[in-house]
Coordinates of C-alpha atoms and ligand atoms in Angstrom, one line a residue:
M1 CA 147.8 -128.0 75.4
A2 CA 149.8 -130.3 77.6
G3 CA 146.7 -132.2 78.6
Y4 CA 146.3 -133.6 75.1
D5 CA 148.2 -136.6 73.6
Y6 CA 149.1 -134.5 70.5
D7 CA 149.5 -130.9 69.5
L8 CA 148.2 -131.9 66.1
F9 CA 146.4 -135.0 64.8
V10 CA 145.9 -135.3 61.1
I11 CA 143.2 -137.6 59.6
G12 CA 144.3 -138.7 56.1
G13 CA 147.8 -139.5 54.8
G14 CA 147.5 -138.1 51.3
S15 CA 149.3 -135.1 49.7
G16 CA 147.9 -132.5 52.1
G17 CA 147.9 -134.5 55.3
V18 CA 151.4 -135.9 55.0
R19 CA 152.8 -132.4 54.2
A20 CA 151.1 -130.8 57.2
A21 CA 152.1 -133.6 59.6
R22 CA 155.7 -133.7 58.4
V23 CA 156.3 -129.9 58.6
T24 CA 154.5 -129.5 62.0
A25 CA 156.5 -132.4 63.5
A26 CA 159.7 -130.8 62.2
L27 CA 158.8 -127.8 64.3
G28 CA 159.1 -130.0 67.4
K29 CA 155.3 -130.4 67.9
R30 CA 153.8 -133.7 68.9
V31 CA 152.1 -135.0 65.7
G32 CA 150.0 -138.1 65.0
I33 CA 148.6 -139.0 61.5
A34 CA 146.2 -141.8 60.6
E35 CA 145.8 -143.3 57.1
E36 CA 143.1 -145.9 56.5
Y37 CA 144.5 -147.2 53.2
R38 CA 148.0 -146.4 52.0
F39 CA 150.2 -143.4 52.8
G40 CA 150.6 -141.2 49.8
G41 CA 146.9 -140.9 49.2
T42 CA 145.1 -140.5 45.9
C43 CA 148.0 -138.8 44.1
V44 CA 150.6 -141.4 44.8
I45 CA 148.6 -144.6 45.0
R46 CA 145.8 -144.1 42.5
G47 CA 146.0 -140.7 40.9
C48 CA 148.7 -138.5 39.4
V49 CA 151.7 -140.8 39.7
P50 CA 150.4 -144.1 38.4
K51 CA 148.4 -142.2 35.8
K52 CA 151.5 -140.5 34.4
L53 CA 153.3 -143.8 34.3
F54 CA 150.4 -145.2 32.3
V55 CA 150.6 -142.1 30.0
Y56 CA 154.3 -142.8 29.3
A57 CA 153.5 -146.5 28.6
S58 CA 150.7 -145.5 26.1
Q59 CA 152.9 -143.1 24.2
F60 CA 155.4 -145.8 22.9
P61 CA 153.4 -147.0 19.9
E62 CA 153.5 -143.4 18.4
H63 CA 157.2 -143.1 19.2
F64 CA 157.8 -146.4 17.3
E65 CA 155.7 -145.2 14.4
D66 CA 157.5 -141.8 14.3
A67 CA 160.9 -143.4 14.4
A68 CA 160.6 -144.7 10.8
G69 CA 160.9 -141.1 9.4
Y70 CA 164.2 -140.7 11.3
G71 CA 165.7 -143.8 9.7
W72 CA 164.9 -146.4 12.3
T73 CA 163.3 -149.8 11.7
V74 CA 161.5 -150.9 14.8
P75 CA 160.7 -154.6 14.8
Q76 CA 157.1 -155.6 15.6
A77 CA 156.5 -154.4 19.2
S78 CA 154.4 -156.2 21.7
F79 CA 153.0 -155.0 25.0
D80 CA 152.7 -156.8 28.4
W81 CA 150.0 -155.2 30.5
K82 CA 150.9 -157.4 33.6
A83 CA 154.5 -156.2 33.4
L84 CA 153.4 -152.6 33.4
I85 CA 151.1 -153.2 36.4
T86 CA 153.9 -155.0 38.3
N87 CA 156.5 -152.3 37.6
K88 CA 154.1 -149.5 38.4
D89 CA 153.1 -151.2 41.7
R90 CA 156.7 -151.5 42.7
E91 CA 157.3 -147.8 42.1
I92 CA 154.2 -146.8 44.0
A93 CA 155.2 -149.0 47.0
R94 CA 158.6 -147.3 47.0
L95 CA 156.9 -143.8 47.1
E96 CA 154.4 -145.0 49.7
A97 CA 157.2 -146.0 52.0
I98 CA 159.0 -142.7 51.5
Y99 CA 155.9 -140.8 52.5
E100 CA 155.5 -142.6 55.8
K101 CA 159.2 -142.6 56.5
N102 CA 159.4 -138.8 56.0
V103 CA 156.7 -138.2 58.6
K104 CA 158.4 -140.5 61.1
G105 CA 161.8 -139.0 60.3
A106 CA 160.5 -135.6 61.3
G107 CA 159.3 -137.0 64.6
G108 CA 155.6 -137.7 63.8
E109 CA 153.8 -140.8 64.7
T110 CA 151.9 -142.7 62.0
F111 CA 148.9 -145.0 62.4
H112 CA 147.5 -147.4 59.8
S113 CA 143.9 -147.0 60.8
R114 CA 140.7 -145.3 59.9
A115 CA 140.2 -142.3 62.3
V116 CA 136.9 -140.9 63.3
L117 CA 136.1 -137.8 65.4
V118 CA 134.4 -138.5 68.8
D119 CA 134.3 -134.8 69.7
N120 CA 136.3 -131.7 68.8
H121 CA 139.4 -132.9 70.7
T122 CA 139.0 -136.7 70.6
I123 CA 139.7 -139.2 67.8
R124 CA 139.0 -142.9 67.7
L125 CA 141.5 -145.0 65.8
E126 CA 139.3 -147.9 64.6
A127 CA 142.0 -150.4 63.7
E128 CA 143.5 -150.2 67.1
D129 CA 140.3 -149.5 69.0
R130 CA 142.1 -146.7 70.7
I131 CA 141.2 -143.2 71.6
V132 CA 143.6 -140.3 71.3
T133 CA 143.2 -136.6 72.0
A134 CA 144.7 -133.5 70.2
D135 CA 144.7 -129.8 70.7
Q136 CA 144.4 -129.1 66.9
I137 CA 142.9 -131.5 64.4
L138 CA 143.4 -131.4 60.6
I139 CA 141.0 -133.2 58.3
A140 CA 142.7 -134.2 55.0
T141 CA 140.6 -137.2 54.0
G142 CA 140.4 -136.3 50.2
G143 CA 137.8 -137.7 47.9
R144 CA 136.8 -140.7 45.8
P145 CA 135.2 -141.3 42.5
A146 CA 131.5 -140.4 42.4
L147 CA 129.1 -143.4 41.9
H148 CA 126.3 -143.4 39.4
P149 CA 123.5 -145.3 41.1
A150 CA 120.9 -144.0 38.7
L151 CA 122.5 -145.9 35.8
P152 CA 121.0 -149.3 35.4
G153 CA 123.9 -151.8 35.4
H154 CA 126.3 -149.4 37.2
E155 CA 127.5 -152.4 39.2
H156 CA 129.3 -153.6 36.0
C157 CA 131.3 -150.4 35.8
I158 CA 134.8 -149.6 37.0
M159 CA 136.2 -146.2 38.3
S160 CA 139.7 -144.8 38.0
N161 CA 140.7 -146.8 41.2
E162 CA 140.1 -150.1 39.4
A163 CA 141.6 -149.0 36.1
F164 CA 145.0 -149.1 37.8
H165 CA 144.6 -152.8 38.6
L166 CA 142.6 -154.4 35.8
P167 CA 143.6 -158.1 35.6
E168 CA 143.6 -157.8 31.8
L169 CA 143.8 -155.0 29.3
P170 CA 140.4 -154.7 27.7
K171 CA 139.9 -155.0 23.9
A172 CA 137.3 -152.2 24.0
I173 CA 136.3 -149.7 26.7
V174 CA 133.6 -147.1 27.1
I175 CA 134.5 -144.1 29.3
E176 CA 131.7 -141.9 30.6
G177 CA 132.8 -138.3 31.5
G178 CA 134.4 -135.3 29.9
G179 CA 136.7 -134.0 32.6
Y180 CA 140.5 -134.4 32.6
I181 CA 140.5 -137.9 34.2
A182 CA 138.1 -139.3 31.5
V183 CA 140.0 -137.6 28.7
E184 CA 143.4 -138.8 30.0
F185 CA 142.2 -142.4 30.4
A186 CA 140.7 -142.4 27.0
N187 CA 144.1 -141.5 25.5
I188 CA 145.9 -144.0 27.7
F189 CA 143.6 -146.9 26.7
H190 CA 143.7 -145.9 23.0
G191 CA 147.5 -145.6 23.1
L192 CA 147.7 -149.1 24.5
G193 CA 145.6 -150.4 21.6
V194 CA 142.2 -150.5 23.2
K195 CA 139.1 -149.5 21.1
T196 CA 138.0 -146.5 23.1
T197 CA 134.7 -144.5 23.1
L198 CA 134.2 -141.4 25.3
V199 CA 130.6 -140.6 26.2
Y200 CA 130.0 -137.1 27.5
R201 CA 126.7 -135.3 28.3
G202 CA 128.2 -131.8 27.7
A203 CA 128.6 -129.9 24.4
E204 CA 132.4 -130.3 24.4
I205 CA 135.1 -132.1 26.5
L206 CA 137.1 -130.3 29.3
S207 CA 134.5 -127.7 30.2
R208 CA 136.7 -125.2 32.0
F209 CA 139.5 -125.0 29.5
D210 CA 140.0 -122.5 26.6
M211 CA 137.7 -123.4 23.7
D212 CA 140.6 -123.6 21.2
L213 CA 142.3 -126.3 23.2
R214 CA 139.0 -128.2 23.7
L215 CA 138.2 -128.2 20.0
G216 CA 141.8 -128.9 19.0
L217 CA 142.2 -131.8 21.3
H218 CA 138.8 -133.3 20.4
E219 CA 139.7 -133.2 16.7
T220 CA 143.1 -134.8 17.2
M221 CA 141.7 -137.5 19.4
E222 CA 139.1 -138.4 16.8
K223 CA 141.8 -138.4 14.1
K224 CA 143.8 -140.9 16.1
G225 CA 140.7 -143.2 16.3
I226 CA 139.1 -142.3 19.7
R227 CA 135.3 -142.1 19.3
I228 CA 133.9 -139.1 21.2
L229 CA 130.1 -138.8 21.7
C230 CA 129.1 -135.4 23.1
H231 CA 125.6 -134.5 24.1
A232 CA 125.3 -138.2 25.0
I233 CA 124.8 -140.3 28.1
S234 CA 124.9 -144.0 28.9
E235 CA 121.4 -145.2 29.5
K236 CA 122.1 -148.7 30.7
V237 CA 124.9 -151.3 30.9
D238 CA 124.1 -155.0 30.4
R239 CA 126.3 -158.0 30.8
Q240 CA 125.9 -160.1 27.6
S241 CA 125.9 -163.9 27.4
D242 CA 129.5 -163.8 26.1
G243 CA 130.6 -161.9 29.2
R244 CA 131.1 -158.6 27.4
L245 CA 129.2 -155.4 28.2
G246 CA 126.5 -153.8 26.1
V247 CA 126.4 -150.1 26.9
T248 CA 123.2 -148.4 25.5
V249 CA 123.8 -144.7 24.8
S250 CA 121.5 -141.9 23.9
G251 CA 119.7 -142.6 20.6
G252 CA 119.7 -146.3 21.3
E253 CA 123.1 -147.4 19.9
V254 CA 124.6 -150.3 21.9
L255 CA 128.4 -150.1 22.3
V256 CA 130.0 -153.5 23.0
A257 CA 133.0 -153.3 25.4
D258 CA 134.9 -155.3 27.9
Q259 CA 135.0 -152.5 30.5
M260 CA 132.9 -149.4 31.2
M261 CA 134.6 -146.8 33.2
L262 CA 132.8 -144.0 35.0
A263 CA 134.7 -140.7 35.5
I264 CA 131.9 -138.4 36.3
G265 CA 133.3 -136.4 39.2
R266 CA 134.7 -136.9 42.7
Q267 CA 133.0 -137.0 46.1
P268 CA 134.5 -135.7 49.3
N269 CA 135.3 -138.4 52.0
T270 CA 133.2 -137.0 54.8
E271 CA 130.7 -139.8 55.6
N272 CA 130.8 -141.5 59.0
L273 CA 133.8 -139.3 60.0
G274 CA 132.1 -138.0 63.2
L275 CA 131.6 -134.5 61.7
E276 CA 128.2 -134.2 63.4
A277 CA 129.7 -135.2 66.8
A278 CA 132.2 -132.4 66.5
R279 CA 129.6 -130.1 64.9
I280 CA 131.5 -129.4 61.7
E281 CA 129.5 -127.8 58.9
T282 CA 129.4 -129.4 55.4
G283 CA 128.2 -128.1 52.1
K284 CA 125.8 -129.5 49.4
T285 CA 128.1 -132.2 48.1
G286 CA 129.4 -133.2 51.6
E287 CA 132.5 -131.0 51.4
I288 CA 133.8 -129.5 54.6
I289 CA 133.2 -125.8 54.7
V290 CA 136.2 -123.8 55.7
D291 CA 137.1 -120.1 56.0
D292 CA 139.9 -118.3 54.1
Y293 CA 142.5 -119.9 56.5
S294 CA 141.1 -123.5 56.1
R295 CA 139.5 -123.4 59.5
T296 CA 136.2 -125.3 59.8
S297 CA 133.2 -124.1 61.8
V298 CA 134.9 -125.5 64.9
E299 CA 137.8 -123.4 66.1
N300 CA 140.5 -126.0 66.6
I301 CA 139.6 -128.2 63.6
W302 CA 140.9 -127.4 60.1
A303 CA 140.4 -129.0 56.7
I304 CA 142.5 -128.9 53.5
G305 CA 142.7 -130.5 50.1
D306 CA 140.1 -132.3 48.1
V307 CA 137.8 -132.8 51.1
T308 CA 137.1 -129.0 51.0
N309 CA 136.3 -129.1 47.3
R310 CA 138.1 -125.9 46.5
V311 CA 140.6 -126.8 43.7
Q312 CA 141.2 -130.6 43.5
L313 CA 144.9 -130.8 42.6
T314 CA 147.9 -132.1 44.5
P315 CA 150.0 -128.9 44.5
V316 CA 146.9 -127.1 45.9
A317 CA 146.5 -129.5 48.8
I318 CA 150.2 -129.2 49.6
H319 CA 150.0 -125.4 49.4
E320 CA 147.0 -125.4 51.7
A321 CA 148.9 -127.6 54.1
M322 CA 151.8 -125.1 54.2
C323 CA 149.5 -122.2 54.8
F324 CA 147.7 -124.2 57.6
V325 CA 151.1 -124.8 59.4
E326 CA 151.9 -121.0 59.1
T327 CA 148.5 -120.1 60.5
A328 CA 148.1 -122.7 63.3
F329 CA 151.7 -123.3 64.4
K330 CA 153.9 -120.4 63.3
G331 CA 151.8 -117.4 64.4
N332 CA 151.7 -116.2 60.8
P333 CA 148.1 -116.3 59.5
T334 CA 148.3 -117.2 55.8
T335 CA 145.5 -117.7 53.4
P336 CA 146.0 -120.1 50.5
D337 CA 146.3 -118.4 47.1
H338 CA 144.0 -120.1 44.5
D339 CA 144.5 -117.5 41.8
T340 CA 146.2 -118.3 38.5
I341 CA 147.0 -122.0 39.0
A342 CA 149.0 -123.6 36.1
T343 CA 147.7 -127.0 35.2
A344 CA 148.1 -129.8 32.6
V345 CA 145.9 -132.4 31.0
F346 CA 148.1 -135.4 30.1
S347 CA 146.1 -136.2 27.0
Q348 CA 147.8 -137.0 23.7
P349 CA 148.6 -134.3 22.6
E350 CA 149.0 -132.7 26.0
I351 CA 147.4 -129.5 27.3
G352 CA 149.2 -126.9 29.4
T353 CA 147.3 -123.9 30.6
V354 CA 147.5 -121.0 33.1
G355 CA 145.3 -118.1 33.7
L356 CA 142.1 -117.1 32.0
S357 CA 140.5 -118.6 28.9
E358 CA 139.6 -116.2 26.1
D359 CA 135.9 -116.5 27.1
E360 CA 136.6 -115.8 30.8
A361 CA 138.9 -112.9 30.0
G362 CA 136.3 -111.5 27.6
K363 CA 133.9 -111.2 30.6
R364 CA 136.5 -109.4 32.8
F365 CA 138.3 -107.1 30.3
R366 CA 136.7 -104.7 27.8
E367 CA 139.4 -105.3 25.2
L368 CA 141.6 -108.3 24.5
E369 CA 144.5 -109.0 22.2
I370 CA 144.6 -112.7 21.2
Y371 CA 147.9 -114.1 19.9
R372 CA 147.5 -117.5 18.4
A373 CA 149.8 -119.8 16.4
S374 CA 149.0 -123.2 15.0
F375 CA 151.9 -125.1 13.5
R376 CA 153.4 -128.5 12.9
P377 CA 156.2 -129.0 15.6
M378 CA 159.6 -129.8 14.1
R379 CA 159.6 -133.2 15.6
H380 CA 156.6 -134.1 13.4
T381 CA 158.2 -133.0 10.2
L382 CA 160.4 -136.1 9.5
S383 CA 158.0 -138.5 11.3
G384 CA 155.2 -137.4 9.0
R385 CA 152.7 -137.1 11.9
Q386 CA 150.1 -134.6 10.9
E387 CA 149.4 -133.3 14.4
K388 CA 149.5 -129.5 14.9
M389 CA 150.6 -127.6 18.0
L390 CA 148.5 -124.7 19.2
M391 CA 149.8 -121.8 21.3
K392 CA 147.6 -118.9 22.5
L393 CA 148.2 -115.9 24.6
V394 CA 145.3 -113.9 26.0
V395 CA 146.3 -110.2 26.7
D396 CA 144.4 -107.5 28.4
G397 CA 144.3 -104.8 25.7
T398 CA 144.3 -101.9 28.2
T399 CA 147.2 -102.9 30.5
R400 CA 148.9 -105.4 28.0
R401 CA 149.1 -107.9 30.9
V402 CA 149.2 -111.5 29.7
V403 CA 146.2 -113.0 31.6
G404 CA 146.1 -116.4 30.0
A405 CA 148.4 -118.9 28.1
H406 CA 147.1 -122.1 26.5
I407 CA 149.1 -124.7 24.8
L408 CA 148.2 -128.0 23.0
G409 CA 151.1 -130.1 21.9
P410 CA 154.2 -132.0 23.1
D411 CA 155.5 -130.9 26.5
A412 CA 152.6 -128.4 27.0
G413 CA 152.5 -129.3 30.8
E414 CA 156.2 -128.5 31.2
M415 CA 155.7 -125.2 29.4
A416 CA 152.6 -124.3 31.6
Q417 CA 154.7 -124.7 34.7
L418 CA 157.2 -122.1 33.5
L419 CA 154.5 -119.8 32.0
G420 CA 152.9 -119.8 35.5
I421 CA 155.7 -117.6 36.8
P422 CA 155.4 -114.6 34.4
I423 CA 151.7 -114.7 34.4
K424 CA 151.5 -114.9 38.2
A425 CA 154.0 -112.1 38.4
G426 CA 151.6 -110.0 36.2
L427 CA 154.1 -109.5 33.3
T428 CA 153.0 -107.8 30.1
K429 CA 153.1 -108.8 26.4
D430 CA 156.0 -106.3 26.1
D431 CA 158.0 -108.4 28.6
F432 CA 157.3 -111.4 26.5
D433 CA 158.4 -109.5 23.4
R434 CA 161.6 -108.4 25.1
T435 CA 162.5 -112.0 25.9
M436 CA 165.0 -113.7 23.6
A437 CA 163.8 -117.0 21.9
V438 CA 165.4 -120.3 22.5
H439 CA 166.0 -121.8 19.0
P440 CA 165.0 -124.3 17.8
T441 CA 162.2 -125.1 20.2
A442 CA 158.5 -125.1 20.0
A443 CA 158.2 -122.8 23.0
E444 CA 160.0 -120.0 21.1
E445 CA 156.6 -119.3 19.5
L446 CA 155.5 -117.9 22.9
V447 CA 157.9 -115.0 22.6
T448 CA 157.7 -114.4 18.8
M449 CA 154.1 -113.8 18.2
Y450 CA 154.5 -110.0 17.8
K451 CA 151.1 -109.1 16.2
P452 CA 147.7 -110.0 17.6
T453 CA 145.9 -112.6 15.6
Y454 CA 142.6 -110.8 16.4
R455 CA 141.1 -108.6 19.1
V456 CA 138.0 -109.0 21.2
R457 CA 136.0 -106.0 22.3
D458 CA 133.1 -106.2 24.8
G459 CA 133.2 -110.0 24.3
E460 CA 132.9 -109.9 20.5
R461 CA 135.7 -110.8 18.1
V462 CA 136.9 -107.8 16.0
D463 CA 139.7 -108.4 13.4
Ligands
FAD1 C1 143.0 -140.5 38.4 C2 143.4 -139.2 39.0 C3 144.4 -138.5 38.4 C4 144.9 -137.3 39.0 N1 145.8 -136.6 38.4 C5 146.3 -135.4 38.9 C6 147.3 -134.7 38.3 O1 147.8 -135.1 37.2 N2 147.8 -133.6 38.9 C7 147.2 -133.1 40.1 O2 147.6 -132.1 40.6 N3 146.2 -133.8 40.7 C8 145.7 -134.9 40.2 N4 144.7 -135.6 40.8 C9 144.1 -135.1 42.0 C10 145.0 -135.3 43.2 O3 145.2 -136.7 43.3 C11 144.3 -134.8 44.5 O4 143.9 -133.5 44.3 C12 145.1 -134.9 45.7 O5 145.5 -136.3 46.0 C13 144.4 -134.4 47.0 O6 145.2 -134.6 48.1 P1 144.4 -134.7 49.5 O7 145.5 -134.7 50.5 O8 143.4 -133.7 49.7 O9 143.6 -136.1 49.5 P2 144.1 -137.6 49.1 O10 145.4 -137.6 48.4 O11 142.9 -138.2 48.5 O12 144.4 -138.2 50.6 C14 143.3 -138.5 51.5 C15 143.7 -139.7 52.3 O13 142.9 -139.8 53.4 C16 142.6 -141.2 53.6 N5 141.4 -141.3 54.5 C17 140.1 -140.9 54.1 N6 139.3 -141.0 55.2 C18 140.1 -141.4 56.2 C19 139.8 -141.7 57.6 N7 138.6 -141.5 58.1 N8 140.8 -142.1 58.4 C20 142.1 -142.2 57.9 N9 142.4 -142.0 56.6 C21 141.4 -141.6 55.8 C22 142.5 -141.8 52.2 O14 142.7 -143.2 52.3 C23 143.5 -141.0 51.5 O15 144.8 -141.7 51.5 C24 144.3 -136.9 40.2 C25 143.3 -137.6 40.9 C26 142.9 -138.8 40.3 C27 141.8 -139.6 40.9

């Protein structure tokens, strides 16, 4: 080991890579980490964090509207897109600096460079034209938005990366995709006053979520004024003589917009990384294949996070990093646990979910009890807003274990985080029933739905 420059070299300074580098360096190991763009990676620079700041920005018009019912007169509001971008960029730069500082503070060495494998112990740092060697190597290069080369006019389209730096707020936008990134951006742009159309080839948005949430969100988004075209694709994108875009969708309709955003999936960053030189196996979409411990096909090379295409979420990348450090540096082989991951969609209204959807649970359990409540949250009473909140618990009828919880409405993401604990712990509906409500809250509904709304037997609803 002493013959190498580093005990660990990490390629990629995003959520997973930075965590692994920092924690390993804090163990007293010699650690180097290279980042080709900006420390913090997708989540901090052009993912979760700036997106959530945009979500907050886009919610204000509804807050202003709702204020009237509570006695407030809000003068005509105006919005400055450039001010939002400047303030967001300032915050992102602050976080970026903290990420790098934390690695250095733990004793790690940081490089602002693209890193490429030369062989299974050797890395080339391209910006410095320098070669370094390492005993263990961790690949945490993440992913990027998938392109759509088959779409005529795709060169006129933007991806999520560009959406964070548009010079001007468009008047109208078309977004292609039905996953959480497409749905969140549709709500962001609509909230900021942009005429928004979502084009999705599938039958319903947000394919892996509970159907009640998908239908409920779809309906509410349409009521707000977002146009959603399902079973539809964009067939071509033309630049018109006035500079605007004409997006021809299935059926021939031409949607006129200032921007067209593609959010059709993400692609692992594995090209030209020297994987062949080190003989690292990749899968069909270019993802790095790893075993249960995040080890690649090469003994001393590991991979975590989005580049492995397991579950593409920041807390998952961080968890995989912590398990990697346990396995590779603490003599405690630990496999990441990908079961029952609580998650949110920062749509408007928000989605919070954990565990199995009703459909998935119906395939695993013979009998289900479904507890479902749809109601107007108290905050919408005086405001007059007609939006309903939906809460749903999916319970295994035999053991009474709560196997899924699904919420649509204000603060659903915050609730999903807390519901993740009892559901991960395998608690039963009786435990929920024994829990005292917090009144008056929306969340109290989760512990006061005493009677099943309906039952499901062998996948069929029985009342
Ligand atoms: C718009 C958007 C919104 C999102 N919202 C959420 C959310 O709300 N919640 C959530 O949990 N997740 C969210 N995600 C997903 C989350 O950002 C990722 O799951 C997470 O960042 C993955 O971390 P990672 O370490 O695997 O990769 P990344 O964070 O992508 O980091 C990889 C880093 O490696 C660098 N790199 C690549 N190749 C090289 C090389 N050869 N040499 C040096 N450096 C290299 C890249 O520049 C990058 O900085 C969102 C993603 C997007 C795009």
